[in-house]
mmCIF file of C-alpha atoms and ligand atoms in Angstrom:
data_model
loop_
_atom_site.group_PDB
_atom_site.id
_atom_site.type_symbol
_atom_site.label_atom_id
_atom_site.label_comp_id
_atom_site.label_asym_id
_atom_site.label_seq_id
_atom_site.Cartn_x
_atom_site.Cartn_y
_atom_site.Cartn_z
ATOM 1 C CA MET H 1 -24.611 27.518 3.271
ATOM 2 C CA ASP H 2 -24.647 26.222 -0.449
ATOM 3 C CA ASN H 3 -22.595 23.787 -1.358
ATOM 4 C CA LYS H 4 -21.394 23.755 -4.410
ATOM 5 C CA LYS H 5 -19.759 20.388 -4.588
ATOM 6 C CA PRO H 6 -22.193 17.524 -3.328
ATOM 7 C CA VAL H 7 -21.260 15.113 -0.799
ATOM 8 C CA PRO H 8 -21.742 11.658 -1.281
ATOM 9 C CA LEU H 9 -22.057 9.222 1.742
ATOM 10 C CA SER H 10 -20.683 5.833 0.009
ATOM 11 C CA VAL H 11 -18.897 6.179 -3.381
ATOM 12 C CA PRO H 12 -16.734 3.660 -4.914
ATOM 13 C CA ASN H 13 -12.290 4.691 -4.713
ATOM 14 C CA LEU H 14 -11.227 3.234 -8.541
ATOM 15 C CA SER H 15 -7.763 3.669 -8.837
ATOM 16 C CA LEU H 16 -7.166 3.706 -12.642
ATOM 17 C CA GLU H 17 -4.769 0.946 -13.277
ATOM 18 C CA ILE H 18 -7.824 -1.349 -12.745
ATOM 19 C CA LEU H 19 -7.978 -0.509 -16.206
ATOM 20 C CA GLU H 20 -4.898 -3.057 -17.422
ATOM 21 C CA ASN H 21 -6.271 -5.725 -15.846
ATOM 22 C CA VAL H 22 -9.184 -5.180 -17.542
ATOM 23 C CA LYS H 23 -6.672 -4.586 -20.867
ATOM 24 C CA GLU H 24 -6.140 -7.712 -20.420
ATOM 25 C CA THR H 25 -9.284 -8.607 -19.914
ATOM 26 C CA ILE H 26 -10.099 -7.200 -23.846
ATOM 27 C CA GLU H 27 -6.964 -9.293 -25.720
ATOM 28 C CA THR H 28 -6.708 -12.190 -23.730
ATOM 29 C CA GLY H 29 -11.141 -12.243 -24.597
ATOM 30 C CA TRP H 30 -11.602 -13.290 -21.191
ATOM 31 C CA VAL H 31 -14.785 -11.373 -19.742
ATOM 32 C CA SER H 32 -16.797 -14.443 -19.241
ATOM 33 C CA THR H 33 -17.336 -16.348 -16.114
ATOM 34 C CA GLY H 34 -13.192 -18.127 -16.661
ATOM 35 C CA GLY H 35 -10.718 -16.826 -16.766
ATOM 36 C CA ARG H 36 -7.826 -15.508 -14.675
ATOM 37 C CA PHE H 37 -8.455 -13.037 -12.473
ATOM 38 C CA ILE H 38 -11.458 -14.763 -11.247
ATOM 39 C CA LYS H 39 -9.165 -16.945 -9.608
ATOM 40 C CA GLU H 40 -7.223 -14.779 -7.991
ATOM 41 C CA PHE H 41 -9.364 -12.397 -6.664
ATOM 42 C CA GLU H 42 -10.748 -16.018 -4.866
ATOM 43 C CA GLU H 43 -7.493 -16.693 -3.914
ATOM 44 C CA LYS H 44 -7.037 -13.019 -1.902
ATOM 45 C CA ILE H 45 -9.964 -12.960 -0.525
ATOM 46 C CA ALA H 46 -9.343 -15.946 0.968
ATOM 47 C CA SER H 47 -5.550 -15.157 2.317
ATOM 48 C CA TYR H 48 -6.982 -11.776 3.495
ATOM 49 C CA VAL H 49 -9.586 -14.113 5.972
ATOM 50 C CA GLY H 50 -7.937 -16.156 6.634
ATOM 51 C CA VAL H 51 -9.387 -18.837 5.126
ATOM 52 C CA GLU H 52 -8.806 -21.891 2.613
ATOM 53 C CA ARG H 53 -10.861 -20.516 -0.044
ATOM 54 C CA ALA H 54 -13.711 -18.202 -1.464
ATOM 55 C CA VAL H 55 -16.214 -18.751 -3.876
ATOM 56 C CA SER H 56 -17.122 -16.289 -5.595
ATOM 57 C CA CYS H 57 -20.386 -15.466 -7.111
ATOM 58 C CA GLN H 58 -22.298 -12.295 -9.031
ATOM 59 C CA SER H 59 -23.872 -10.923 -5.795
ATOM 60 C CA GLY H 60 -23.567 -10.769 -2.071
ATOM 61 C CA THR H 61 -28.084 -11.536 -2.004
ATOM 62 C CA ALA H 62 -26.990 -14.097 -4.685
ATOM 63 C CA GLY H 63 -24.238 -15.501 -1.465
ATOM 64 C CA LEU H 64 -26.922 -15.776 0.796
ATOM 65 C CA HIS H 65 -29.459 -17.265 -1.352
ATOM 66 C CA LEU H 66 -26.635 -20.255 -2.644
ATOM 67 C CA SER H 67 -25.784 -20.380 1.254
ATOM 68 C CA LEU H 68 -29.067 -20.720 2.759
ATOM 69 C CA GLU H 69 -29.702 -23.438 0.362
ATOM 70 C CA VAL H 70 -26.600 -25.493 0.474
ATOM 71 C CA LEU H 71 -27.374 -25.625 5.035
ATOM 72 C CA GLY H 72 -30.341 -27.014 3.573
ATOM 73 C CA VAL H 73 -32.846 -24.752 4.426
ATOM 74 C CA GLY H 74 -35.883 -24.723 1.763
ATOM 75 C CA PRO H 75 -39.851 -24.748 1.191
ATOM 76 C CA GLY H 76 -41.748 -24.725 4.976
ATOM 77 C CA ASP H 77 -39.044 -24.175 7.334
ATOM 78 C CA GLU H 78 -38.659 -20.222 9.920
ATOM 79 C CA VAL H 79 -35.583 -18.790 9.566
ATOM 80 C CA ILE H 80 -34.018 -15.998 11.921
ATOM 81 C CA VAL H 81 -33.182 -12.503 10.571
ATOM 82 C CA PRO H 82 -32.608 -9.304 12.287
ATOM 83 C CA THR H 83 -35.174 -6.395 11.211
ATOM 84 C CA ALA H 84 -32.240 -3.263 11.447
ATOM 85 C CA THR H 85 -30.552 -3.999 8.049
ATOM 86 C CA PHE H 86 -30.768 -4.134 4.085
ATOM 87 C CA ILE H 87 -33.181 -5.742 2.776
ATOM 88 C CA ALA H 88 -31.216 -8.539 0.299
ATOM 89 C CA ALA H 89 -29.977 -10.588 3.845
ATOM 90 C CA VAL H 90 -33.892 -10.932 4.303
ATOM 91 C CA ASN H 91 -34.656 -11.648 0.813
ATOM 92 C CA PRO H 92 -33.103 -15.119 0.054
ATOM 93 C CA VAL H 93 -35.493 -16.389 2.964
ATOM 94 C CA LYS H 94 -37.731 -16.433 0.428
ATOM 95 C CA TYR H 95 -36.130 -18.077 -2.483
ATOM 96 C CA VAL H 96 -35.948 -21.039 -0.490
ATOM 97 C CA GLY H 97 -39.175 -21.239 -0.239
ATOM 98 C CA ALA H 98 -38.410 -20.767 3.818
ATOM 99 C CA GLU H 99 -40.147 -17.472 6.092
ATOM 100 C CA PRO H 100 -37.725 -15.178 8.575
ATOM 101 C CA VAL H 101 -38.714 -14.548 12.440
ATOM 102 C CA PHE H 102 -37.773 -11.187 12.822
ATOM 103 C CA ILE H 103 -35.557 -9.798 16.233
ATOM 104 C CA ASP H 104 -34.467 -6.664 17.056
ATOM 105 C CA CYS H 105 -31.322 -5.426 17.319
ATOM 106 C CA ASP H 106 -29.397 -3.443 20.739
ATOM 107 C CA ASP H 107 -27.964 -0.545 20.995
ATOM 108 C CA THR H 108 -24.519 -2.372 17.939
ATOM 109 C CA LEU H 109 -26.746 -2.650 15.582
ATOM 110 C CA ASN H 110 -26.427 -5.706 15.544
ATOM 111 C CA ILE H 111 -29.164 -8.821 16.208
ATOM 112 C CA ASP H 112 -30.317 -8.896 20.370
ATOM 113 C CA MET H 113 -27.728 -12.146 21.333
ATOM 114 C CA ASN H 114 -29.957 -11.812 24.182
ATOM 115 C CA LYS H 115 -34.166 -11.108 23.211
ATOM 116 C CA LEU H 116 -32.119 -14.101 20.454
ATOM 117 C CA GLU H 117 -31.708 -16.493 23.134
ATOM 118 C CA GLN H 118 -35.089 -15.600 24.784
ATOM 119 C CA PHE H 119 -37.672 -15.884 21.839
ATOM 120 C CA LEU H 120 -35.167 -20.065 21.418
ATOM 121 C CA GLU H 121 -36.013 -20.695 24.988
ATOM 122 C CA ASN H 122 -39.027 -19.576 25.295
ATOM 123 C CA GLU H 123 -41.594 -19.529 22.359
ATOM 124 C CA CYS H 124 -40.018 -22.571 20.774
ATOM 125 C CA ASN H 125 -39.732 -25.804 21.967
ATOM 126 C CA TYR H 126 -35.996 -28.180 21.377
ATOM 127 C CA ILE H 127 -37.187 -31.557 20.572
ATOM 128 C CA GLY H 128 -35.402 -34.520 19.046
ATOM 129 C CA GLY H 129 -31.753 -31.282 18.213
ATOM 130 C CA LYS H 130 -35.073 -29.144 16.646
ATOM 131 C CA VAL H 131 -36.614 -26.159 17.074
ATOM 132 C CA ILE H 132 -40.298 -25.714 16.708
ATOM 133 C CA ASN H 133 -41.391 -22.249 16.746
ATOM 134 C CA LYS H 134 -44.821 -23.022 18.864
ATOM 135 C CA LYS H 135 -47.232 -20.160 17.735
ATOM 136 C CA THR H 136 -45.964 -21.495 13.839
ATOM 137 C CA LYS H 137 -44.368 -25.123 14.704
ATOM 138 C CA LYS H 138 -42.398 -24.649 11.227
ATOM 139 C CA GLN H 139 -38.506 -25.496 12.164
ATOM 140 C CA ILE H 140 -36.328 -22.950 12.965
ATOM 141 C CA LYS H 141 -33.154 -24.600 10.580
ATOM 142 C CA ALA H 142 -30.656 -21.066 10.781
ATOM 143 C CA ILE H 143 -30.404 -17.920 11.881
ATOM 144 C CA VAL H 144 -29.313 -14.997 9.352
ATOM 145 C CA VAL H 145 -27.168 -12.124 11.367
ATOM 146 C CA VAL H 146 -25.782 -9.089 9.785
ATOM 147 C CA HIS H 147 -22.514 -7.014 11.165
ATOM 148 C CA VAL H 148 -24.553 -4.303 10.660
ATOM 149 C CA PHE H 149 -21.971 -0.772 8.954
ATOM 150 C CA GLY H 150 -19.043 -3.629 9.382
ATOM 151 C CA ASN H 151 -19.658 -3.469 13.317
ATOM 152 C CA PRO H 152 -18.650 -7.276 14.307
ATOM 153 C CA ALA H 153 -21.943 -8.833 16.252
ATOM 154 C CA ASN H 154 -20.821 -11.008 19.302
ATOM 155 C CA MET H 155 -20.668 -14.316 17.645
ATOM 156 C CA GLU H 156 -18.952 -16.068 21.113
ATOM 157 C CA LYS H 157 -22.501 -15.848 22.198
ATOM 158 C CA LEU H 158 -24.613 -17.268 18.746
ATOM 159 C CA MET H 159 -22.736 -20.266 17.944
ATOM 160 C CA ASP H 160 -23.257 -21.122 21.583
ATOM 161 C CA ILE H 161 -26.742 -20.306 20.691
ATOM 162 C CA LYS H 162 -26.076 -22.115 17.385
ATOM 163 C CA GLU H 163 -24.289 -24.937 19.763
ATOM 164 C CA LYS H 164 -26.946 -25.142 22.476
ATOM 165 C CA TYR H 165 -30.426 -25.833 19.581
ATOM 166 C CA ASN H 166 -27.601 -26.742 16.446
ATOM 167 C CA LEU H 167 -28.859 -24.788 14.009
ATOM 168 C CA LYS H 168 -26.793 -22.902 10.759
ATOM 169 C CA ILE H 169 -25.166 -20.276 11.420
ATOM 170 C CA ILE H 170 -25.035 -17.798 7.563
ATOM 171 C CA GLU H 171 -22.207 -14.604 8.266
ATOM 172 C CA ASP H 172 -23.430 -11.263 6.171
ATOM 173 C CA SER H 173 -21.008 -9.707 6.551
ATOM 174 C CA THR H 174 -21.728 -7.478 3.740
ATOM 175 C CA GLU H 175 -20.951 -4.725 4.984
ATOM 176 C CA ALA H 176 -17.621 -5.779 6.574
ATOM 177 C CA LEU H 177 -14.903 -7.178 4.902
ATOM 178 C CA GLY H 178 -12.000 -6.870 7.260
ATOM 179 C CA SER H 179 -13.144 -6.422 10.235
ATOM 180 C CA TYR H 180 -11.616 -8.790 12.575
ATOM 181 C CA PHE H 181 -11.919 -9.797 16.161
ATOM 182 C CA LEU H 182 -9.450 -8.647 18.836
ATOM 183 C CA GLU H 183 -10.367 -10.709 21.541
ATOM 184 C CA GLY H 184 -11.614 -13.930 23.038
ATOM 185 C CA ARG H 185 -12.269 -16.632 21.402
ATOM 186 C CA TYR H 186 -12.092 -15.657 18.537
ATOM 187 C CA ALA H 187 -9.270 -13.419 18.701
ATOM 188 C CA GLY H 188 -7.669 -12.857 15.008
ATOM 189 C CA LYS H 189 -10.849 -14.425 12.866
ATOM 190 C CA TYR H 190 -11.642 -12.491 10.476
ATOM 191 C CA CYS H 191 -15.235 -11.320 10.350
ATOM 192 C CA GLY H 192 -17.686 -14.078 7.779
ATOM 193 C CA THR H 193 -14.884 -16.569 8.880
ATOM 194 C CA ILE H 194 -16.642 -18.300 11.968
ATOM 195 C CA GLY H 195 -20.769 -19.477 11.077
ATOM 196 C CA ASP H 196 -21.525 -22.082 8.619
ATOM 197 C CA ALA H 197 -21.391 -20.112 5.685
ATOM 198 C CA GLY H 198 -19.612 -16.079 5.391
ATOM 199 C CA VAL H 199 -20.893 -13.900 2.476
ATOM 200 C CA TYR H 200 -18.987 -10.400 1.060
ATOM 201 C CA SER H 201 -20.099 -7.461 -0.914
ATOM 202 C CA PHE H 202 -18.888 -5.928 -3.704
ATOM 203 C CA ASN H 203 -21.252 -3.332 -4.768
ATOM 204 C CA ALA H 204 -20.737 0.060 -5.666
ATOM 205 C CA ASN H 205 -21.620 1.217 -2.003
ATOM 206 C CA LYS H 206 -19.205 -0.996 -0.329
ATOM 207 C CA ILE H 207 -16.301 -0.873 0.741
ATOM 208 C CA ILE H 208 -13.796 -2.415 -1.630
ATOM 209 C CA THR H 209 -16.661 -3.434 -5.268
ATOM 210 C CA THR H 210 -16.526 -4.980 -8.562
ATOM 211 C CA GLY H 211 -19.088 -3.022 -9.743
ATOM 212 C CA GLY H 212 -21.244 -5.552 -8.185
ATOM 213 C CA GLY H 213 -20.120 -8.913 -7.280
ATOM 214 C CA GLY H 214 -20.666 -11.776 -3.888
ATOM 215 C CA MET H 215 -17.565 -13.716 -2.527
ATOM 216 C CA VAL H 216 -18.742 -16.894 0.033
ATOM 217 C CA VAL H 217 -16.845 -18.572 1.977
ATOM 218 C CA SER H 218 -16.672 -20.929 4.667
ATOM 219 C CA ASN H 219 -14.419 -24.329 6.604
ATOM 220 C CA ASN H 220 -17.106 -26.427 4.600
ATOM 221 C CA GLU H 221 -14.681 -27.195 1.823
ATOM 222 C CA GLU H 222 -18.283 -29.839 0.382
ATOM 223 C CA LEU H 223 -20.304 -26.378 0.995
ATOM 224 C CA LEU H 224 -18.006 -24.790 -1.378
ATOM 225 C CA ASP H 225 -17.704 -27.215 -3.724
ATOM 226 C CA LYS H 226 -21.919 -27.373 -4.213
ATOM 227 C CA ILE H 227 -22.179 -23.675 -4.076
ATOM 228 C CA GLU H 228 -19.292 -23.291 -6.580
ATOM 229 C CA PHE H 229 -21.638 -26.783 -8.391
ATOM 230 C CA LEU H 230 -25.569 -24.696 -7.699
ATOM 231 C CA GLY H 231 -24.221 -21.507 -9.540
ATOM 232 C CA VAL H 232 -22.972 -22.392 -12.318
ATOM 233 C CA GLN H 233 -26.630 -24.617 -13.712
ATOM 234 C CA ALA H 234 -25.685 -27.712 -11.939
ATOM 235 C CA LYS H 235 -22.782 -28.773 -14.425
ATOM 236 C CA THR H 236 -22.928 -32.733 -14.172
ATOM 237 C CA ASP H 237 -20.882 -33.763 -17.525
ATOM 238 C CA PRO H 238 -19.965 -30.547 -18.355
ATOM 239 C CA LEU H 239 -19.625 -32.361 -22.322
ATOM 240 C CA TYR H 240 -22.048 -33.870 -22.575
ATOM 241 C CA PHE H 241 -24.061 -30.976 -20.342
ATOM 242 C CA ILE H 242 -25.739 -33.287 -18.268
ATOM 243 C CA HIS H 243 -27.679 -31.352 -15.469
ATOM 244 C CA ASP H 244 -29.146 -33.977 -12.203
ATOM 245 C CA GLU H 245 -30.290 -30.041 -9.282
ATOM 246 C CA ILE H 246 -31.398 -26.892 -10.427
ATOM 247 C CA GLY H 247 -28.720 -24.633 -10.613
ATOM 248 C CA TYR H 248 -28.493 -20.569 -11.683
ATOM 249 C CA ASN H 249 -26.461 -18.456 -13.210
ATOM 250 C CA TYR H 250 -24.361 -17.033 -10.796
ATOM 251 C CA ARG H 251 -20.894 -16.437 -11.802
ATOM 252 C CA MET H 252 -18.318 -13.169 -11.292
ATOM 253 C CA THR H 253 -17.623 -12.181 -14.406
ATOM 254 C CA ASN H 254 -13.382 -12.487 -15.486
ATOM 255 C CA ILE H 255 -14.178 -7.805 -16.164
ATOM 256 C CA GLN H 256 -15.299 -7.538 -11.950
ATOM 257 C CA ALA H 257 -12.582 -10.120 -10.840
ATOM 258 C CA ALA H 258 -10.031 -7.888 -12.776
ATOM 259 C CA PHE H 259 -11.761 -4.075 -10.196
ATOM 260 C CA GLY H 260 -11.301 -7.197 -8.098
ATOM 261 C CA THR H 261 -7.664 -7.432 -7.697
ATOM 262 C CA ASP H 262 -6.733 -4.240 -7.648
ATOM 263 C CA GLN H 263 -9.350 -3.372 -4.803
ATOM 264 C CA ILE H 264 -8.169 -6.008 -2.221
ATOM 265 C CA ASP H 265 -4.322 -4.524 -2.236
ATOM 266 C CA ARG H 266 -6.478 -1.028 -1.203
ATOM 267 C CA LEU H 267 -8.658 -2.193 1.140
ATOM 268 C CA GLU H 268 -6.707 -1.981 4.252
ATOM 269 C CA SER H 269 -5.695 1.872 3.801
ATOM 270 C CA PHE H 270 -9.434 2.712 3.135
ATOM 271 C CA ILE H 271 -9.587 1.010 6.634
ATOM 272 C CA GLN H 272 -7.519 3.152 6.917
ATOM 273 C CA THR H 273 -8.711 5.851 6.309
ATOM 274 C CA LYS H 274 -11.710 5.246 7.391
ATOM 275 C CA MET H 275 -10.656 5.000 10.591
ATOM 276 C CA GLU H 276 -8.892 8.540 11.724
ATOM 277 C CA ASN H 277 -12.271 10.220 9.076
ATOM 278 C CA TYR H 278 -14.023 8.391 11.999
ATOM 279 C CA ASN H 279 -12.011 9.750 14.771
ATOM 280 C CA LEU H 280 -12.577 13.553 13.105
ATOM 281 C CA TYR H 281 -16.324 12.986 12.848
ATOM 282 C CA LYS H 282 -16.034 11.620 17.089
ATOM 283 C CA ASN H 283 -13.850 14.864 17.868
ATOM 284 C CA ALA H 284 -16.227 17.298 16.227
ATOM 285 C CA ILE H 285 -19.040 15.621 17.005
ATOM 286 C CA GLU H 286 -18.886 15.043 21.062
ATOM 287 C CA GLU H 287 -18.659 18.536 20.733
ATOM 288 C CA ILE H 288 -22.584 19.173 19.050
ATOM 289 C CA ASP H 289 -25.209 18.866 22.230
ATOM 290 C CA GLY H 290 -27.890 16.788 20.734
ATOM 291 C CA LEU H 291 -25.841 14.656 18.393
ATOM 292 C CA MET H 292 -23.586 11.056 19.193
ATOM 293 C CA ILE H 293 -21.798 9.286 16.883
ATOM 294 C CA LEU H 294 -22.693 5.519 17.386
ATOM 295 C CA PRO H 295 -19.031 4.108 18.735
ATOM 296 C CA PHE H 296 -18.268 0.515 17.159
ATOM 297 C CA ARG H 297 -17.216 -2.714 18.824
ATOM 298 C CA THR H 298 -13.696 -1.406 21.181
ATOM 299 C CA ASP H 299 -12.637 -5.214 21.252
ATOM 300 C CA THR H 300 -12.636 -5.664 17.602
ATOM 301 C CA ARG H 301 -10.320 -3.711 14.580
ATOM 302 C CA PRO H 302 -13.857 -3.210 12.299
ATOM 303 C CA ASN H 303 -14.055 -1.706 9.086
ATOM 304 C CA TYR H 304 -15.487 1.449 10.244
ATOM 305 C CA TRP H 305 -17.638 1.129 6.905
ATOM 306 C CA PHE H 306 -20.495 3.383 7.842
ATOM 307 C CA TYR H 307 -20.898 6.144 10.233
ATOM 308 C CA SER H 308 -24.573 6.180 12.046
ATOM 309 C CA VAL H 309 -25.202 9.122 14.412
ATOM 310 C CA ILE H 310 -27.906 9.852 17.000
ATOM 311 C CA VAL H 311 -30.291 12.990 17.008
ATOM 312 C CA ASP H 312 -32.011 14.259 20.205
ATOM 313 C CA LYS H 313 -34.374 16.455 18.581
ATOM 314 C CA GLU H 314 -35.137 17.731 22.445
ATOM 315 C CA LYS H 315 -31.568 19.264 22.356
ATOM 316 C CA TYR H 316 -30.602 19.427 19.152
ATOM 317 C CA GLY H 317 -33.668 21.846 18.259
ATOM 318 C CA ILE H 318 -34.591 20.762 15.064
ATOM 319 C CA SER H 319 -35.328 16.664 14.789
ATOM 320 C CA ARG H 320 -33.753 13.588 12.947
ATOM 321 C CA ASP H 321 -35.596 14.470 9.151
ATOM 322 C CA GLU H 322 -35.633 18.116 9.820
ATOM 323 C CA LEU H 323 -32.087 18.116 9.616
ATOM 324 C CA LEU H 324 -31.739 14.850 7.063
ATOM 325 C CA LYS H 325 -33.737 17.509 4.817
ATOM 326 C CA LYS H 326 -31.040 20.019 5.161
ATOM 327 C CA LEU H 327 -28.704 18.437 4.546
ATOM 328 C CA ASN H 328 -29.160 17.218 1.446
ATOM 329 C CA ASN H 329 -30.425 20.297 0.447
ATOM 330 C CA ASN H 330 -26.410 21.250 1.466
ATOM 331 C CA ASN H 331 -25.801 18.664 -1.221
ATOM 332 C CA ILE H 332 -24.694 17.380 2.219
ATOM 333 C CA GLN H 333 -25.768 13.232 1.334
ATOM 334 C CA THR H 334 -27.030 11.201 4.704
ATOM 335 C CA ARG H 335 -30.315 9.124 4.557
ATOM 336 C CA PRO H 336 -31.593 7.824 7.530
ATOM 337 C CA LEU H 337 -31.422 3.672 8.535
ATOM 338 C CA TRP H 338 -33.658 1.390 5.979
ATOM 339 C CA GLY H 339 -36.769 1.207 6.507
ATOM 340 C CA LEU H 340 -36.939 -1.511 8.916
ATOM 341 C CA ILE H 341 -37.754 -5.441 7.740
ATOM 342 C CA HIS H 342 -40.823 -6.509 9.505
ATOM 343 C CA LYS H 343 -42.838 -3.632 8.113
ATOM 344 C CA GLN H 344 -42.568 -4.349 4.181
ATOM 345 C CA LYS H 345 -45.446 -4.763 2.280
ATOM 346 C CA PRO H 346 -43.331 -9.064 1.976
ATOM 347 C CA TYR H 347 -42.822 -9.216 5.220
ATOM 348 C CA LEU H 348 -46.344 -8.332 7.397
ATOM 349 C CA LYS H 349 -47.764 -11.238 8.668
ATOM 350 C CA ASN H 350 -44.543 -12.137 9.270
ATOM 351 C CA GLN H 351 -43.396 -12.747 12.803
ATOM 352 C CA GLY H 352 -41.455 -10.563 14.495
ATOM 353 C CA TYR H 353 -40.723 -10.401 18.205
ATOM 354 C CA ASN H 354 -39.914 -8.140 20.606
ATOM 355 C CA ILE H 355 -38.677 -4.944 18.561
ATOM 356 C CA GLU H 356 -38.318 -2.193 20.745
ATOM 357 C CA LYS H 357 -34.778 -0.620 20.073
ATOM 358 C CA ALA H 358 -34.884 -1.396 16.360
ATOM 359 C CA LEU H 359 -38.227 1.255 16.050
ATOM 360 C CA PHE H 360 -35.836 3.663 18.264
ATOM 361 C CA TYR H 361 -33.096 3.807 15.717
ATOM 362 C CA GLU H 362 -35.653 4.316 12.661
ATOM 363 C CA GLU H 363 -36.518 6.905 14.078
ATOM 364 C CA ASN H 364 -32.979 8.812 15.270
ATOM 365 C CA LEU H 365 -30.393 7.476 13.173
ATOM 366 C CA ILE H 366 -28.631 9.302 10.362
ATOM 367 C CA ASN H 367 -25.314 8.030 8.494
ATOM 368 C CA ILE H 368 -23.372 11.135 7.486
ATOM 369 C CA PRO H 369 -20.993 10.725 3.969
ATOM 370 C CA CYS H 370 -18.232 7.941 4.890
ATOM 371 C CA SER H 371 -16.567 7.364 1.524
ATOM 372 C CA SER H 372 -12.803 6.320 1.477
ATOM 373 C CA ASN H 373 -11.038 8.901 -1.201
ATOM 374 C CA LEU H 374 -12.986 11.477 1.696
ATOM 375 C CA THR H 375 -11.198 13.990 2.072
ATOM 376 C CA GLU H 376 -10.351 15.838 5.342
ATOM 377 C CA GLU H 377 -11.853 19.431 4.388
ATOM 378 C CA GLU H 378 -14.696 17.592 3.873
ATOM 379 C CA VAL H 379 -15.583 16.055 6.264
ATOM 380 C CA SER H 380 -14.813 19.614 8.115
ATOM 381 C CA LEU H 381 -17.834 20.887 5.854
ATOM 382 C CA VAL H 382 -20.063 18.355 7.360
ATOM 383 C CA VAL H 383 -19.200 18.908 10.736
ATOM 384 C CA LYS H 384 -19.640 22.745 10.633
ATOM 385 C CA ASN H 385 -22.715 21.594 8.692
ATOM 386 C CA LEU H 386 -23.580 19.598 11.699
ATOM 387 C CA LYS H 387 -22.690 23.643 14.303
ATOM 388 C CA GLU H 388 -24.613 25.971 12.321
ATOM 389 C CA LEU H 389 -27.931 23.390 12.102
ATOM 390 C CA LYS H 390 -28.791 23.142 15.486
ATOM 391 C CA ARG H 391 -31.302 25.133 16.595
HETATM 392 C C1 PLP N 401 -24.895 -5.324 0.260
HETATM 393 C C2 PLP N 401 -25.693 -6.071 1.515
HETATM 394 C C3 PLP N 401 -26.121 -7.466 0.697
HETATM 395 C C4 PLP N 401 -25.977 -7.018 -1.144
HETATM 396 O O1 PLP N 401 -24.779 -7.815 -1.445
HETATM 397 P P1 PLP N 401 -25.307 -7.560 -3.072
HETATM 398 O O2 PLP N 401 -23.482 -7.699 -3.230
HETATM 399 O O3 PLP N 401 -25.740 -6.076 -3.148
HETATM 400 O O4 PLP N 401 -26.415 -8.982 -3.612
HETATM 401 C C5 PLP N 401 -27.057 -8.064 1.799
HETATM 402 N N1 PLP N 401 -27.151 -7.854 3.008
HETATM 403 C C6 PLP N 401 -26.657 -6.677 3.627
HETATM 404 C C7 PLP N 401 -27.114 -6.385 4.687
HETATM 405 C C8 PLP N 401 -26.392 -5.657 2.576
HETATM 406 O O5 PLP N 401 -24.924 -4.572 3.289
#
């Protein structure tokens, strides 16, 4: 089973038509943080997810950082985050001088809303509109919710919790551009557009890419003004260079946006391919004893960004780690779930609440190739490997 051509986990799907845009940036000299593509890309994203306005930035991480800052999270505060996520969802909490509190995931891989509610109810006091952590005596100001692998988190429950406890919600939608709700209070609403702020990423492994980049959306105009302002060095007077606050160099470049305006037009076709490949995998993997592909929520239209397979060692015959190793040796790029964040060195002293499920998924999950340019033949090759490696 020596596959000559590697099957990558997740790679960009770029068209040469982007060169036309890039050529224009070179010819006009607009290669930096000004130029028509930036505005156009922001407008296209805003209109796609159905909001008034979007503000671009250098990365998803930068967008999360700015969102926390403008929502008033600062030194001495705490922010509730999931432990089963990519670390970029958590690090910005530290950038603003706050500390994270880690919550478990449920079987959707998203933050467990019941445990979140139990934590707020049992481990915190709610006095005068403020949530105070009983253990640390610190105020909890916000929750960062991640729509893991493009599967929407339960926003109805989360927004109820927000109302009840007066908390800010930041939707880390870096993996979920294009996912939306089909049923309930938020039917028709896109991930990222429900909380106080939503953040998208255009890093190379995301569903669309600008090489690197991010975007913040919100229904709060003032908040977006502030994010835009802080992202360009907080320049109060552009002629005399007056700065009344500490800002950042967090702007997206026109070259990045030149990629984005083309990529966003292709997003729906990428999601279509990802859905078709997911269904091919699903039908095949259902036949393999000991493997299970995780479902996406059926009351949503997910973007099918990453596919997750759970390995039952007893039934499958080899362990998750053996399977990972063998697939990678066979040139089929797979990886485990991220190392849980509460176990990472910088976060060992932070509080974690009842973390159990995340440990199971950390131990038993693999992500299989899922690029939007993955062919049917490649899917078959992955499936063939999964069948033949069973003992
Ligand atoms: C990719 C990702 C980010 C960060 O986005 P960048 O654009 O790479 O900075 C944040 N959170 C999660 C969950 C991600 O997957």
